[in-house]
Amino acid sequence: HLRESLNLYENGTFKTPTEFVRYWAGQRVHMPYNTIKRTLQGTRKIGCRPGPKPKLDDLEVRLLQHIDELCDVGLSPDRAYVLWLAGELARAAGKPFQNELPSRGWWRRFKTRHPEYALRATQTFERARATAEDAKAIHLFFHTYEQVLDMPDRQSPGCTYRDRPDRIFNSDESGVQEDVRHTKSF
């Protein structure tokens, strides 16, 4: 938007810089008046990032890769873990944070720089459901189930449970809570 704005100014659409800046800042691009003014004066470059330079900079890529790796294996890091890891990376690189951990401001700017990494409330995932969705556990279940179906039924000699499905019962963990607590994580 800023490049488009400067082109209109250079083409003579507006008579004075002030008229141009006020119009574009308020009406068109919703940019702060001083941002456009400093750009016209040459004290601000187009495309520069406002605010302080990130402390981790290139190490932030490693931090994001680590978060991705944890998420890929089903472990969702929370805010405290990410702050601790950022502090450790900075310390190892010789750029420690004050008080060894990033500040709230760093955390806020980190989330702004990486909106795709948002904290979300986790859903309780029951241990039984997690086990039931594991491919190895499913295979083991059906292998064991086949063996049970082929076992002889003691009450009906010469028959197996495959022949007597009325003798097979289902049970579950109703009333048993093995869930972990809800938390916010990536």
Tab-separated table of C-alpha atoms in Angstrom:
chain	number	residue	atom	x	y	z
A	1	HIS	CA	0.000	0.000	0.000
A	2	LEU	CA	2.792	2.385	0.820
A	3	ARG	CA	4.397	2.046	-2.630
A	4	GLU	CA	0.991	2.742	-4.249
A	5	SER	CA	0.585	5.793	-2.033
A	6	LEU	CA	3.988	7.182	-2.946
A	7	ASN	CA	3.299	6.709	-6.663
A	8	LEU	CA	0.136	8.841	-6.374
A	9	TYR	CA	2.081	11.550	-4.580
A	10	GLU	CA	4.853	11.540	-7.163
A	11	ASN	CA	2.288	11.767	-9.999
A	12	GLY	CA	1.014	15.070	-8.566
A	13	THR	CA	-2.431	13.918	-7.446
A	14	PHE	CA	-2.025	15.955	-4.240
A	15	LYS	CA	-0.693	19.504	-3.948
A	16	THR	CA	1.112	19.281	-0.623
A	17	PRO	CA	2.750	16.418	1.230
A	18	THR	CA	0.544	17.085	4.259
A	19	GLU	CA	-2.658	16.817	2.194
A	20	PHE	CA	-1.437	13.568	0.711
A	21	VAL	CA	-0.331	12.032	3.996
A	22	ARG	CA	-3.507	12.921	5.861
A	23	TYR	CA	-5.724	11.563	3.091
A	24	TRP	CA	-3.880	8.276	2.657
A	25	ALA	CA	-3.214	7.662	6.335
A	26	GLY	CA	-6.829	8.132	7.328
A	27	GLN	CA	-8.829	7.050	4.315
A	28	ARG	CA	-7.022	4.525	2.178
A	29	VAL	CA	-4.328	2.431	3.783
A	30	HIS	CA	-5.052	2.941	7.464
A	31	MET	CA	-1.387	3.578	8.207
A	32	PRO	CA	-0.201	5.897	10.924
A	33	TYR	CA	0.318	9.461	9.718
A	34	ASN	CA	3.930	9.516	10.944
A	35	THR	CA	4.829	6.316	9.070
A	36	ILE	CA	3.905	7.840	5.717
A	37	LYS	CA	5.436	11.199	6.671
A	38	ARG	CA	8.781	9.630	7.646
A	39	THR	CA	8.799	7.614	4.437
A	40	LEU	CA	8.285	10.773	2.369
A	41	GLN	CA	11.074	12.506	4.273
A	42	GLY	CA	13.377	9.557	3.652
A	43	THR	CA	13.939	8.755	7.334
A	44	ARG	CA	12.090	5.423	7.038
A	45	LYS	CA	12.686	2.782	4.373
A	46	ILE	CA	9.858	0.914	2.686
A	47	GLY	CA	9.655	-2.681	3.863
A	48	CYS	CA	11.551	-2.216	7.115
A	49	ARG	CA	10.135	-4.035	10.102
A	50	PRO	CA	9.050	-1.799	12.974
A	51	GLY	CA	10.026	-2.504	16.538
A	52	PRO	CA	13.061	-4.106	18.104
A	53	LYS	CA	14.994	-6.787	16.249
A	54	PRO	CA	14.121	-10.272	17.524
A	55	LYS	CA	16.687	-11.472	20.048
A	56	LEU	CA	16.772	-15.005	18.659
A	57	ASP	CA	16.496	-14.051	14.962
A	58	ASP	CA	17.984	-17.126	13.224
A	59	LEU	CA	17.588	-19.241	16.363
A	60	GLU	CA	13.853	-18.610	16.206
A	61	VAL	CA	13.744	-20.906	13.174
A	62	ARG	CA	15.242	-23.686	15.320
A	63	LEU	CA	12.666	-22.954	18.023
A	64	LEU	CA	9.821	-23.256	15.503
A	65	GLN	CA	11.279	-26.475	14.078
A	66	HIS	CA	11.444	-27.943	17.576
A	67	ILE	CA	7.801	-26.978	18.211
A	68	ASP	CA	6.837	-28.644	14.907
A	69	GLU	CA	8.746	-31.816	15.800
A	70	LEU	CA	7.018	-32.036	19.175
A	71	CYS	CA	3.612	-31.501	17.590
A	72	ASP	CA	4.335	-34.164	14.958
A	73	VAL	CA	4.780	-36.808	17.649
A	74	GLY	CA	1.700	-35.680	19.570
A	75	LEU	CA	3.383	-33.573	22.246
A	76	SER	CA	2.040	-30.044	22.380
A	77	PRO	CA	4.384	-27.584	24.082
A	78	ASP	CA	2.757	-24.953	26.249
A	79	ARG	CA	3.767	-21.318	26.788
A	80	ALA	CA	6.073	-22.088	29.712
A	81	TYR	CA	8.000	-24.700	27.720
A	82	VAL	CA	8.416	-22.413	24.694
A	83	LEU	CA	9.666	-19.580	26.927
A	84	TRP	CA	12.100	-21.932	28.658
A	85	LEU	CA	13.391	-23.294	25.353
A	86	ALA	CA	13.770	-19.789	23.893
A	87	GLY	CA	15.763	-18.810	26.983
A	88	GLU	CA	17.995	-21.866	26.637
A	89	LEU	CA	18.624	-21.214	22.939
A	90	ALA	CA	19.486	-17.577	23.640
A	91	ARG	CA	21.809	-18.519	26.504
A	92	ALA	CA	23.583	-21.156	24.392
A	93	ALA	CA	24.064	-18.597	21.601
A	94	GLY	CA	25.571	-16.077	24.026
A	95	LYS	CA	22.544	-13.753	23.867
A	96	PRO	CA	20.833	-14.447	27.209
A	97	PHE	CA	17.595	-12.759	28.121
A	98	GLN	CA	17.388	-10.623	31.216
A	99	ASN	CA	16.264	-12.922	34.076
A	100	GLU	CA	17.081	-15.892	31.777
A	101	LEU	CA	13.562	-16.052	30.288
A	102	PRO	CA	11.945	-13.989	27.534
A	103	SER	CA	9.611	-11.240	28.688
A	104	ARG	CA	5.879	-10.961	28.106
A	105	GLY	CA	6.669	-8.458	25.364
A	106	TRP	CA	8.900	-11.003	23.606
A	107	TRP	CA	6.132	-13.589	23.865
A	108	ARG	CA	3.561	-11.143	22.450
A	109	ARG	CA	5.858	-10.210	19.537
A	110	PHE	CA	6.717	-13.887	18.917
A	111	LYS	CA	3.008	-14.676	18.553
A	112	THR	CA	2.606	-11.665	16.234
A	113	ARG	CA	5.552	-12.760	14.086
A	114	HIS	CA	4.191	-16.311	13.864
A	115	PRO	CA	0.373	-16.215	13.878
A	116	GLU	CA	0.257	-19.768	12.512
A	117	TYR	CA	1.537	-20.946	15.917
A	118	ALA	CA	-1.415	-20.186	18.135
A	119	LEU	CA	-2.118	-21.580	21.572
A	120	ARG	CA	-5.317	-23.551	21.598
A	121	ALA	CA	-7.135	-25.244	24.424
A	122	THR	CA	-6.337	-28.932	24.222
A	123	GLN	CA	-9.046	-31.515	24.183
A	124	THR	CA	-9.032	-34.253	26.734
A	125	PHE	CA	-7.951	-37.391	24.941
A	126	GLU	CA	-8.817	-40.487	26.893
A	127	ARG	CA	-6.062	-43.037	27.310
A	128	ALA	CA	-8.337	-45.776	25.978
A	129	ARG	CA	-9.159	-43.736	22.869
A	130	ALA	CA	-5.493	-42.938	22.245
A	131	THR	CA	-4.655	-46.629	22.501
A	132	ALA	CA	-7.583	-47.566	20.280
A	133	GLU	CA	-6.338	-45.260	17.514
A	134	ASP	CA	-2.826	-46.711	17.527
A	135	ALA	CA	-2.302	-48.949	14.456
A	136	LYS	CA	-0.248	-51.529	16.394
A	137	ALA	CA	-2.896	-51.726	19.108
A	138	ILE	CA	-5.649	-52.214	16.521
A	139	HIS	CA	-3.711	-55.011	14.835
A	140	LEU	CA	-3.012	-56.673	18.196
A	141	PHE	CA	-6.691	-56.396	19.172
A	142	PHE	CA	-7.952	-58.127	16.025
A	143	HIS	CA	-5.258	-60.806	16.246
A	144	THR	CA	-6.271	-61.549	19.866
A	145	TYR	CA	-9.978	-61.335	18.946
A	146	GLU	CA	-9.514	-63.991	16.227
A	147	GLN	CA	-7.831	-66.270	18.777
A	148	VAL	CA	-10.684	-65.777	21.265
A	149	LEU	CA	-13.308	-66.521	18.589
A	150	ASP	CA	-11.575	-69.804	17.827
A	151	MET	CA	-11.426	-70.904	21.493
A	152	PRO	CA	-13.756	-73.775	22.449
A	153	ASP	CA	-16.904	-72.773	24.308
A	154	ARG	CA	-16.929	-74.714	27.616
A	155	GLN	CA	-20.704	-74.707	27.852
A	156	SER	CA	-21.241	-75.939	24.298
A	157	PRO	CA	-18.851	-78.806	23.543
A	158	GLY	CA	-17.653	-78.899	19.954
A	159	CYS	CA	-18.477	-75.226	19.420
A	160	THR	CA	-16.313	-72.123	19.408
A	161	TYR	CA	-17.251	-68.579	20.313
A	162	ARG	CA	-17.412	-67.910	16.577
A	163	ASP	CA	-20.407	-70.296	16.535
A	164	ARG	CA	-22.005	-68.646	19.581
A	165	PRO	CA	-21.874	-64.831	19.244
A	166	ASP	CA	-24.501	-64.524	22.000
A	167	ARG	CA	-21.712	-65.481	24.447
A	168	ILE	CA	-19.541	-62.469	23.579
A	169	PHE	CA	-20.010	-59.333	25.691
A	170	ASN	CA	-18.640	-55.818	25.384
A	171	SER	CA	-17.367	-53.837	28.362
A	172	ASP	CA	-15.823	-50.406	28.588
A	173	GLU	CA	-14.320	-47.986	31.094
A	174	SER	CA	-17.523	-46.113	31.959
A	175	GLY	CA	-17.111	-44.254	35.207
A	176	VAL	CA	-13.308	-44.509	35.195
A	177	GLN	CA	-11.450	-41.251	34.589
A	178	GLU	CA	-7.895	-41.614	33.337
A	179	ASP	CA	-7.783	-38.314	31.462
A	180	VAL	CA	-5.206	-35.582	31.874
A	181	ARG	CA	-6.259	-32.039	32.655
A	182	HIS	CA	-7.011	-29.434	29.974
A	183	THR	CA	-4.170	-27.041	29.126
A	184	LYS	CA	-3.303	-24.596	26.352
A	185	SER	CA	-0.636	-25.691	23.909
A	186	PHE	CA	0.419	-25.446	20.266
